Coordinates of C-alpha atoms (C1' of nucleotides) in Angstrom, one line a residue:
Chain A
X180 CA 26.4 84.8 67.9
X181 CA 25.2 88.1 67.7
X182 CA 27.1 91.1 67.1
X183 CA 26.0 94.7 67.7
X184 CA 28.4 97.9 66.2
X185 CA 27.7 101.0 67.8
X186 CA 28.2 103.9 65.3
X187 CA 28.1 106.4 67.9
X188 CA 30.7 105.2 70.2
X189 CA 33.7 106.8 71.0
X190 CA 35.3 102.8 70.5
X191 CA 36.4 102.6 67.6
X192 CA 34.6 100.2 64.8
X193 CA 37.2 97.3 64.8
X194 CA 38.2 98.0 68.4
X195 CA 34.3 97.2 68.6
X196 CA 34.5 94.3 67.0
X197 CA 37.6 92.9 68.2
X198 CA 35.8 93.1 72.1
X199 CA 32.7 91.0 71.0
X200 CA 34.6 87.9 69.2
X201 CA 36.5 87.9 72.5
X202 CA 34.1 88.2 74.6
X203 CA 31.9 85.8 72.3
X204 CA 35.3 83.3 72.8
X205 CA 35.5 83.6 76.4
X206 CA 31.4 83.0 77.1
X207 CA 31.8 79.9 75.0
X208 CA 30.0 81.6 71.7
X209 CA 32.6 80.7 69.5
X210 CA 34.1 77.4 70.3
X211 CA 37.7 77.1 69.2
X212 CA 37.7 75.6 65.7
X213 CA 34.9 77.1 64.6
X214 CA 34.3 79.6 61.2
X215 CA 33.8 83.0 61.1
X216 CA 31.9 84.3 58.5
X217 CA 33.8 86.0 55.7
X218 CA 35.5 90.0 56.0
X219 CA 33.0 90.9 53.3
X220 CA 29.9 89.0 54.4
X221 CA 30.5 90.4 57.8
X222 CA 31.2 93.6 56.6
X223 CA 27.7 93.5 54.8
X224 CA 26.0 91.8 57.9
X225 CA 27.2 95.0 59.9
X226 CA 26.7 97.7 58.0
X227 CA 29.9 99.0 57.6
X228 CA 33.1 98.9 55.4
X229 CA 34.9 95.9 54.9
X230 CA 38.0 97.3 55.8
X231 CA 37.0 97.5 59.0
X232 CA 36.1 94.1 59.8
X233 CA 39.9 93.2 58.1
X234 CA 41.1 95.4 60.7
X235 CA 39.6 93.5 63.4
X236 CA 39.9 90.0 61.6
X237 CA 44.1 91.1 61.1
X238 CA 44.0 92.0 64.9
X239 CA 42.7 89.0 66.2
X240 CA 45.1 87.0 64.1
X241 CA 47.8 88.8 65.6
X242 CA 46.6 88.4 69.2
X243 CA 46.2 84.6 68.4
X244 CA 42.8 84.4 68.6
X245 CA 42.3 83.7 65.2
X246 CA 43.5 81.7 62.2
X247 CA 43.1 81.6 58.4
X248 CA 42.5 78.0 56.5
X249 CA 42.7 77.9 53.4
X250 CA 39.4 75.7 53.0
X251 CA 37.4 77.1 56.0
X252 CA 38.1 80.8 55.9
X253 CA 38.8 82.5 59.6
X254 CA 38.7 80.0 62.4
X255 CA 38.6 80.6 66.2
X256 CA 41.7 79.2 67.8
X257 CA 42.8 80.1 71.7
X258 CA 46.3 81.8 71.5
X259 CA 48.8 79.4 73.1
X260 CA 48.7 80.1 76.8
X261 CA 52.3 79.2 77.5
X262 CA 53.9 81.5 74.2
X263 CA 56.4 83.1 76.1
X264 CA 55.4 86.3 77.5
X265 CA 51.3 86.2 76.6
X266 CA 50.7 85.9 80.3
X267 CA 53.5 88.0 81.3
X268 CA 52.0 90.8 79.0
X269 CA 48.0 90.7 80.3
X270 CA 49.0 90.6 83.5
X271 CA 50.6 94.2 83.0
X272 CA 47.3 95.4 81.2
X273 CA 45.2 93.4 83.8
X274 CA 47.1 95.3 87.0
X275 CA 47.4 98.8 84.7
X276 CA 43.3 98.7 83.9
X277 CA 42.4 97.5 87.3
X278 CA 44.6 100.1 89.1
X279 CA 42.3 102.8 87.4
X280 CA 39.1 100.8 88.1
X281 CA 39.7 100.3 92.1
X282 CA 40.7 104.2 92.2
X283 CA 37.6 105.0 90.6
X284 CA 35.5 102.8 92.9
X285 CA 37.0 103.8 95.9
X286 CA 36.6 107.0 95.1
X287 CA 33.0 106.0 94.2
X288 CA 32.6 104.9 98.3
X289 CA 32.8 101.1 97.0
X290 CA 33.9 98.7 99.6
X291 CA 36.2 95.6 98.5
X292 CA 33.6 93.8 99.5
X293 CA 31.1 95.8 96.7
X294 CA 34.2 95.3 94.5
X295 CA 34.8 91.7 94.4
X296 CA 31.1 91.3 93.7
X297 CA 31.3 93.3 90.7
X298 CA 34.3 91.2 89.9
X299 CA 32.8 87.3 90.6
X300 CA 29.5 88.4 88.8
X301 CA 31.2 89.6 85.6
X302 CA 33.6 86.5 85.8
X303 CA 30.8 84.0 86.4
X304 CA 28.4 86.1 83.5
X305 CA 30.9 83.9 81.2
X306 CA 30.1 80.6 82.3
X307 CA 26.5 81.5 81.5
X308 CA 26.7 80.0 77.7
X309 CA 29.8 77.9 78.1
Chain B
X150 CA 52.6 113.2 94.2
X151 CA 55.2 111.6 91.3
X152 CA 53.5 111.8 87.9
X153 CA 54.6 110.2 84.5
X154 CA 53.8 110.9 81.2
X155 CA 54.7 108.3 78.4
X156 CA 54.5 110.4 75.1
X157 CA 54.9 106.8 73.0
X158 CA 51.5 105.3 74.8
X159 CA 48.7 105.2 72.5
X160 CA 46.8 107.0 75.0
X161 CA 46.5 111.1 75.1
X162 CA 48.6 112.8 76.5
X163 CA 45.8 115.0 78.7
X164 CA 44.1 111.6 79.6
X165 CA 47.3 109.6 81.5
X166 CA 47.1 113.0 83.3
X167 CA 43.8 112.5 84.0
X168 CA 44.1 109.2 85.2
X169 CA 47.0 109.5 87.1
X170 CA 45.5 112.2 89.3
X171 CA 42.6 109.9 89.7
X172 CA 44.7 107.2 91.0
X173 CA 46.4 109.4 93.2
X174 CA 42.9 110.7 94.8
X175 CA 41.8 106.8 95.0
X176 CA 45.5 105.9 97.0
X177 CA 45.3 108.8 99.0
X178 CA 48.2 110.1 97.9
X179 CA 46.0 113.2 96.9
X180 CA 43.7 114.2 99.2
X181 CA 40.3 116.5 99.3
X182 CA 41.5 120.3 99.9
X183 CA 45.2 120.0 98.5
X184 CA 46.6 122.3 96.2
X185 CA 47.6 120.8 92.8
X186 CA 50.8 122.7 90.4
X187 CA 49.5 125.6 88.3
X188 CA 48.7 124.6 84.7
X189 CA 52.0 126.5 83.7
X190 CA 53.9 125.0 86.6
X191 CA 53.3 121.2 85.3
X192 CA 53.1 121.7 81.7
X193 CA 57.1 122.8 82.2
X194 CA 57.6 120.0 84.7
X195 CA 56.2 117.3 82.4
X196 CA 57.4 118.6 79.3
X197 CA 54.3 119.0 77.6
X198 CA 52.0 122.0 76.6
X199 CA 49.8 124.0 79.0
X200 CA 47.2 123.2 76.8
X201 CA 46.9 119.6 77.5
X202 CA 47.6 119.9 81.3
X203 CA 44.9 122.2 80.7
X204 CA 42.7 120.3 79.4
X205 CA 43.4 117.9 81.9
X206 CA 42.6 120.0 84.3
X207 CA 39.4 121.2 83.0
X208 CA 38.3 117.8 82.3
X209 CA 38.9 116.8 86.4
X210 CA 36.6 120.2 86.9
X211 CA 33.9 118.5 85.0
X212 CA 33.9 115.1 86.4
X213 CA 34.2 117.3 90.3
X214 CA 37.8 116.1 91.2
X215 CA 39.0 119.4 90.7
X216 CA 38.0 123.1 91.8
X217 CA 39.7 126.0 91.2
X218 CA 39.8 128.3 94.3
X219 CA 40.9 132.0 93.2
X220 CA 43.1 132.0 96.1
X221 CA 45.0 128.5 95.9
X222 CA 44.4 127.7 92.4
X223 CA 43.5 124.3 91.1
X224 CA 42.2 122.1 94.4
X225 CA 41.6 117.9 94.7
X226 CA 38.0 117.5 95.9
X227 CA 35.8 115.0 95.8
X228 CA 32.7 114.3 93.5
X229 CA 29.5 114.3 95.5
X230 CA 29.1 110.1 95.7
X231 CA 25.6 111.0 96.3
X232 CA 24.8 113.1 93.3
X233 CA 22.1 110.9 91.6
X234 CA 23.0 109.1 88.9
X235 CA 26.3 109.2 89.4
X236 CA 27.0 105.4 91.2
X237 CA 24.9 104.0 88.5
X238 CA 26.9 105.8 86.1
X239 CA 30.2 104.3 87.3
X240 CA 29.2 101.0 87.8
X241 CA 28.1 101.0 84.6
X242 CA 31.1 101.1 83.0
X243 CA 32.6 99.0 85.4
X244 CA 30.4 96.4 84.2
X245 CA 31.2 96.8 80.3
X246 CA 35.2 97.0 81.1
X247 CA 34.9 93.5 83.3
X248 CA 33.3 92.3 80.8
X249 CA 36.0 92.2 78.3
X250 CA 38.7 91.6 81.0
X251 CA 37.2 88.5 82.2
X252 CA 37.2 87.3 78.7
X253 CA 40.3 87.7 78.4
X254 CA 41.0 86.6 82.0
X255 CA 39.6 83.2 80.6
X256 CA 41.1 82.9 77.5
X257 CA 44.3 83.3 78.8
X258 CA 43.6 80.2 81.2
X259 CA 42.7 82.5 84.2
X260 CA 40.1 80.5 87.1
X261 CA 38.2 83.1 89.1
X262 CA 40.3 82.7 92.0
X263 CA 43.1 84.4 89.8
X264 CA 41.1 87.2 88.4
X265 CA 39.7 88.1 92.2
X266 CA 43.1 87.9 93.8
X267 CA 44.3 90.7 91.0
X268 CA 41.6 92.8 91.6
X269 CA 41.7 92.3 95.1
X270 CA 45.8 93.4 95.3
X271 CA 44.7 96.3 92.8
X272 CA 42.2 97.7 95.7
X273 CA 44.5 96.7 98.6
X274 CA 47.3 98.7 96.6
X275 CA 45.5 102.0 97.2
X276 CA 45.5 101.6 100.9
X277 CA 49.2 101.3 101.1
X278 CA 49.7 105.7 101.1
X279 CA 46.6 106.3 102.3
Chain C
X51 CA 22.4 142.1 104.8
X52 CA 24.1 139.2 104.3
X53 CA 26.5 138.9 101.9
X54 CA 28.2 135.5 100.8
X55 CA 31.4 134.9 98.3
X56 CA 32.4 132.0 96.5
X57 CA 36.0 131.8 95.8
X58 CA 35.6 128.3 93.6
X59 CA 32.7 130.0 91.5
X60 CA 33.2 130.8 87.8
X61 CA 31.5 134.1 88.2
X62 CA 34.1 136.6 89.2
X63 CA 33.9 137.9 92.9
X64 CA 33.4 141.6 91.7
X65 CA 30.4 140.3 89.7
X66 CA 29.2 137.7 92.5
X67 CA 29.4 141.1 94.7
X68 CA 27.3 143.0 92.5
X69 CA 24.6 140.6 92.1
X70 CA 24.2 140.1 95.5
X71 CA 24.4 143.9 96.2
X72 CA 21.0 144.4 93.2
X73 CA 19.2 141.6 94.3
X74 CA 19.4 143.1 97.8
X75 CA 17.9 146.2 96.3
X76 CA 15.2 144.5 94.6
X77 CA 14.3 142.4 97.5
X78 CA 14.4 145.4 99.4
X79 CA 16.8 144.3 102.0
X80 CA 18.7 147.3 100.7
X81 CA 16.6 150.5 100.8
X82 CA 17.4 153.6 99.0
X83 CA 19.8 156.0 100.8
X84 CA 21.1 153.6 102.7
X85 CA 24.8 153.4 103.2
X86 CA 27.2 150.7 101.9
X87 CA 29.9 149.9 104.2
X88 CA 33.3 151.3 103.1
X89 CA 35.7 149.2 100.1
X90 CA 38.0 148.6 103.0
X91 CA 35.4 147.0 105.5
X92 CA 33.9 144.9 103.3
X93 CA 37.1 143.7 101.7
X94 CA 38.0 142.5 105.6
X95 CA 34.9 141.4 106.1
X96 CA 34.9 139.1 102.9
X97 CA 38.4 138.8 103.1
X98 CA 38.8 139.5 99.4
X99 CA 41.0 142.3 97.8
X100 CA 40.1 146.0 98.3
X101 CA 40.3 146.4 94.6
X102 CA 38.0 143.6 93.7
X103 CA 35.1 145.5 96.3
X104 CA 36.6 148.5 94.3
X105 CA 35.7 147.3 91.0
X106 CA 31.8 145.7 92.1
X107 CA 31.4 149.8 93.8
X108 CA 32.2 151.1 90.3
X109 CA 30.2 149.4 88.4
X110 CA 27.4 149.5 90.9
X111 CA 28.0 153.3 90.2
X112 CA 27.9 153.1 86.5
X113 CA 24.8 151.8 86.6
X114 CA 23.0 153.9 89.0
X115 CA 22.8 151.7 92.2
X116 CA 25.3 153.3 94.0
X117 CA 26.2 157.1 94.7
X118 CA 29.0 158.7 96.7
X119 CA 28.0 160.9 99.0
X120 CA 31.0 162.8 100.6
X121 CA 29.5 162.2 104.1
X122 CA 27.9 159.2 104.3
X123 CA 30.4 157.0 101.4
X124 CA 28.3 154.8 98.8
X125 CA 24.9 154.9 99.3
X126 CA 22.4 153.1 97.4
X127 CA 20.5 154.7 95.0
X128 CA 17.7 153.8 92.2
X129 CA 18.7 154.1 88.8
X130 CA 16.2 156.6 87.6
X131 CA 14.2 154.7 85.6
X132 CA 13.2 157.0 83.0
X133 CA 16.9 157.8 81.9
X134 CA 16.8 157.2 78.0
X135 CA 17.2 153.7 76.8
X136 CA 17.6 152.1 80.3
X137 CA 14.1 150.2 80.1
X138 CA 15.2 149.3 76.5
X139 CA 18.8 148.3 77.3
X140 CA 17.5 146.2 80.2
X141 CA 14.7 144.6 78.0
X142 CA 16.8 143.4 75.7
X143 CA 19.4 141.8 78.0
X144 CA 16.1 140.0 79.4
X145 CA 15.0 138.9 76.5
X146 CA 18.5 137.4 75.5
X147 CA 18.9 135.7 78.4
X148 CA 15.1 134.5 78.2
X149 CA 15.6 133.5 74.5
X150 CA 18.5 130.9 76.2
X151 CA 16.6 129.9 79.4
X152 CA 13.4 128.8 77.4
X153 CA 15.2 127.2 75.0
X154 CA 16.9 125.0 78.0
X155 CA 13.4 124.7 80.1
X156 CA 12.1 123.4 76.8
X157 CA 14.4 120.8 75.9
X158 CA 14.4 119.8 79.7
X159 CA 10.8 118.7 79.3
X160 CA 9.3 122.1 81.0
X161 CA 5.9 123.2 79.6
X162 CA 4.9 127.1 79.8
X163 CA 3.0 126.7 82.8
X164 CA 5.8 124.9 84.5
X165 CA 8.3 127.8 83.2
X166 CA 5.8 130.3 84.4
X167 CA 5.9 129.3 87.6
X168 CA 9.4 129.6 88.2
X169 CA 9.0 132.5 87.2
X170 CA 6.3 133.9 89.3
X171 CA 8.2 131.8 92.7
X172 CA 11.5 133.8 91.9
X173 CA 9.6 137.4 91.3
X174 CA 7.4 137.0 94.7
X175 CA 10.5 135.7 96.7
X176 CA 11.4 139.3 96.2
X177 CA 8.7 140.6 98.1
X178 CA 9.3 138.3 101.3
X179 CA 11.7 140.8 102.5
X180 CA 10.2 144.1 101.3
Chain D
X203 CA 19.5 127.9 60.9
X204 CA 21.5 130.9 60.8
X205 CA 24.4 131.5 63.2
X206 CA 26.3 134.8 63.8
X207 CA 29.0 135.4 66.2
X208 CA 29.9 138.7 67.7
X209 CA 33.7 138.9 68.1
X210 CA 33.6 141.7 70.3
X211 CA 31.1 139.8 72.2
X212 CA 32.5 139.3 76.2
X213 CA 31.1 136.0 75.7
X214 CA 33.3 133.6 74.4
X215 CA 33.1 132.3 71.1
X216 CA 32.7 128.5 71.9
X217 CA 30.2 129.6 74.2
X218 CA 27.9 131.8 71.6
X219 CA 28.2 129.1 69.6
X220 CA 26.8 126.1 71.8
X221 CA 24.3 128.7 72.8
X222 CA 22.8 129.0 69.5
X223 CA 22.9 125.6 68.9
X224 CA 21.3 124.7 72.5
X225 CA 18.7 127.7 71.6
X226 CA 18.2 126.2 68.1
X227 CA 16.9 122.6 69.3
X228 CA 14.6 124.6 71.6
X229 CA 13.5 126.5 69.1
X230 CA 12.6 123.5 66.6
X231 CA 15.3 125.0 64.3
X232 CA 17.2 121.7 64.8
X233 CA 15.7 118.4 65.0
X234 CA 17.2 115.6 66.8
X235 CA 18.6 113.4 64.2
X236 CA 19.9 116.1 62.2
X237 CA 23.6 116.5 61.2
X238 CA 25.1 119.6 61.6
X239 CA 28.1 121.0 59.9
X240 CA 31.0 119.5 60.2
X241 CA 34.1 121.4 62.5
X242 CA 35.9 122.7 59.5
X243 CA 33.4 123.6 57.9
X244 CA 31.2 125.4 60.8
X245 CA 35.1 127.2 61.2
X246 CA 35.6 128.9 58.0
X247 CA 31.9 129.5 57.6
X248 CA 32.2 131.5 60.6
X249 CA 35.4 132.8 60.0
X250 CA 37.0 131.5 63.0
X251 CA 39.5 128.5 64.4
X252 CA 38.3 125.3 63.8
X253 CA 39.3 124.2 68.1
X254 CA 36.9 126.8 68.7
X255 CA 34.1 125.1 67.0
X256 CA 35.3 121.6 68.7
X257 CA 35.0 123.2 72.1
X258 CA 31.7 123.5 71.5
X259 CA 30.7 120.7 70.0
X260 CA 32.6 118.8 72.8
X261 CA 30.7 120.4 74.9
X262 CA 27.5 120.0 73.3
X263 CA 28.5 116.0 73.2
X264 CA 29.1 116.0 77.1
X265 CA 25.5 117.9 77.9
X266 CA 24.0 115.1 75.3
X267 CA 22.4 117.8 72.8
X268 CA 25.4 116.2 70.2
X269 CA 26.3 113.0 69.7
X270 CA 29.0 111.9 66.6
X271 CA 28.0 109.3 64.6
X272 CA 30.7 107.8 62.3
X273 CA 28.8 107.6 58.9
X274 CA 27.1 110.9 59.5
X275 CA 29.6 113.5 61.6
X276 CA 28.1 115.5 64.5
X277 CA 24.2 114.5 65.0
X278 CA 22.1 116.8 67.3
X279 CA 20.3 114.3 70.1
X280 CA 18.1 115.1 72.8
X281 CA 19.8 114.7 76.2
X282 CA 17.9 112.1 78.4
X283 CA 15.4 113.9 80.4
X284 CA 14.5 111.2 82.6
X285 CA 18.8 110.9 83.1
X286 CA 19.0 111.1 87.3
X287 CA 19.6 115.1 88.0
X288 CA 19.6 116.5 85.4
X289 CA 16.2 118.3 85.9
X290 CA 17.3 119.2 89.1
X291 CA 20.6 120.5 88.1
X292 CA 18.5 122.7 85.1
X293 CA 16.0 124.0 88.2
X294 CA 18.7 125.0 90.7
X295 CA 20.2 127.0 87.9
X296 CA 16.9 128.6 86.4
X297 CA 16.5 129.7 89.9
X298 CA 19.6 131.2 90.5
X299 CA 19.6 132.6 87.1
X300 CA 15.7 134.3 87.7
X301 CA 16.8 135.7 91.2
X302 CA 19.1 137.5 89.6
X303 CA 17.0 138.8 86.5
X304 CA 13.5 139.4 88.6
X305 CA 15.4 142.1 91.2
X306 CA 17.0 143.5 88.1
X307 CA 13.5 143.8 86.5
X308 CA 11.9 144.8 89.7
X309 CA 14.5 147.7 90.2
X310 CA 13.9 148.5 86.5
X311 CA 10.3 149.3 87.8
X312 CA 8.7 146.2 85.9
X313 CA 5.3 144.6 87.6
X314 CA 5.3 140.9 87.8
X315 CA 2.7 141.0 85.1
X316 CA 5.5 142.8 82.7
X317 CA 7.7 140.5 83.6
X318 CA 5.7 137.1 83.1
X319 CA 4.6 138.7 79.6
X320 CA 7.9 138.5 78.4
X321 CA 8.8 135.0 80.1
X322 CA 5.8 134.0 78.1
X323 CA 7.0 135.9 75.2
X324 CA 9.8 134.1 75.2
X325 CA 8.6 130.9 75.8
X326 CA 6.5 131.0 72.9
X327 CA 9.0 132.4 70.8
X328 CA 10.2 128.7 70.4
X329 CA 6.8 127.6 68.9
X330 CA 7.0 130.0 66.0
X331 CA 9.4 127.9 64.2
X332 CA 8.7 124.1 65.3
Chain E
dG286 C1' 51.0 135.4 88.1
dT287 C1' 46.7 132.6 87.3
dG288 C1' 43.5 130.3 84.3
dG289 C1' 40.7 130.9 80.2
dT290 C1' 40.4 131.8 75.4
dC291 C1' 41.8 131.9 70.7
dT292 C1' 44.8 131.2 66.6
dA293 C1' 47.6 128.8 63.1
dG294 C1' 49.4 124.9 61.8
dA295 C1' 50.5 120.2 62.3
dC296 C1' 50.0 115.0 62.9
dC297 C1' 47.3 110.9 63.5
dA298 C1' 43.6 107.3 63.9
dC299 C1' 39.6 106.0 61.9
dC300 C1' 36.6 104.9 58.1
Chain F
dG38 C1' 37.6 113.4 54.6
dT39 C1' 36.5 113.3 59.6
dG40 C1' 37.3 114.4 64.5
dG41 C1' 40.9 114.2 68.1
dT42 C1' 45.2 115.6 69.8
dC43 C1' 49.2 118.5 70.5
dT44 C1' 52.2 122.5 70.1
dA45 C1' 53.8 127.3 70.3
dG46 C1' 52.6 131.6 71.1
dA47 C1' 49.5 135.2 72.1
dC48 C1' 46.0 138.1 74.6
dC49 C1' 42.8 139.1 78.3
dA50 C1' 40.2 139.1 82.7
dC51 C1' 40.8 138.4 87.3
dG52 C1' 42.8 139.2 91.7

DNA sequence: GTGGTCTAGACCACC
DNA sequence: GTGGTCTAGACCACG
């Protein structure tokens, strides 16, 4: 999987990073159970300081989305989906983010209709690799 | 127009302003032509510095949400939709946020009829004032 | 002649008035020894404050566009343009300003000839009226 | 490349500043790619606050002739010319800004050959150093 | 009284 | 160390 760290944007480095695996996780890139390469080979892959990628790596742990063994280094695990409150607490972000995004696109002159499309498109773009 | 700031949230203090008002202009509760507080007037009603409500402010002047009318002070308005560039602009970042929300959506076990009826109940919100 | 005010401008009305008032002169809508109407009128007729008319008739004054004549109120004038170290204050605002504009046209793409010709457009629109 | 500000100036500071800057990548002075000084350091050099110096880079960054990079601070860029509007936005203002400066020069008793010489003047000005 | 500008000094996230 | 954010307090142009 290929990842791509924007210097110049205002996202910060490990935020960055963070996204991709994600994304990479939910397009079916990184299949759960699979290794990650190491902070420091990453870090040298990248470009940038290894402190960094531990940022992200600690980040993901946290979230769930990642797990250390002791043979195979980082490994891409799916955060338990019925650990109390995990659903509970995206749903907040989920209704918080998309309250801003339908403001903006009405405001834009979207329709739902234009909306949902937007939505379904971005939705299905995962299913692409998976 | 009922505005909150949270002074904990990891997000600026100027830009849950910014935001907020942006909401309120997408739910109607704002509309083109009204009169918004003085800078003053809100920085003492929210607690905060005239500075950031300032800066709010000016930032809302950029983007064309704002004017400031030497007679009624700062004024909602709305961005030309038509001004080139800017549509493609928007749904641009629409398209990188969705992105990373329907990852998540996934990961956290989501189907696609879940993600649309969110973001369908997020647009539908706004029509509730207006 | 035709005079327009923007109250959500940046440009102060006073100065907005004023510019309007020597481009009228130079486009020769306003001809020497012509009268101005009164601060009072115009401030009605703009619906602005008499002391922001005021201020635009003062400066108009101080720089030789305007002169009171106890009969016929403001009337407009030429500055006399051999009056030490106008030509030379004026060329030297011009080329400050010009330093700035080119600098833009440039890194907007514009070549001489297209800068020229904006130029030349804006200097002969002065002469459709005269 | 040199920059002086005039404190007595009626221009803001922020604004001289960007100015400079904006006149500097005309100019050739600064080439895209190149770092400039970093806030602080701009600040002190110039002997004022260092928010002053952010204003203007911020808005340098959000006209596109500054972009931050993380390993290299504040980078000058060239803003997309091809980016929807923004040559019209430039031409709209050029015009407004020329009405203004050919009556001047016409009531100042300049020909339009005057005037063109020192467009051209101008203009050429920015070679001398690129 | 309004917004805009500027300062001095502080804290914080990021790298 | 960097830029970004925030505060408190001040001055000024404008109307």
């Amino acid at each position: 999987m290929i990842i791509k760290i924007n210097q110049r944007s205002e996202i910060p480095l490990y935020l960055q990073l963070r996204n991709q695996i994600v994304t990479g996780i939910g397009k079916g890139a990184l299949k759960p159970g699979e290794s990650l390469p190491t902070v420091r080979q990453l870090a040298t892959d990248l470009g940038i300081n290894s402190m960094t990628v531990s940022k992200a790596y600690q980040l993901l742990k946290a979230e769930g989305f990642l797990e250390t063994d002791r043979r195979r280094g980082s490994v891409v695990s799916l955060p338990d989906a019925n650990r109390p409150g995990a659903a509970a607490a995206f749903e907040e972000k989920l209704t918080d983010e998309l309250e801003l995004l339908t403001a903006e696109a009405k405001v834009h002159g979207m329709t739902l209709q234009d909306f949902l499309s937007f939505c379904t498109n971005a939705f299905l773009e995962m299913e692409v690799v998976s």
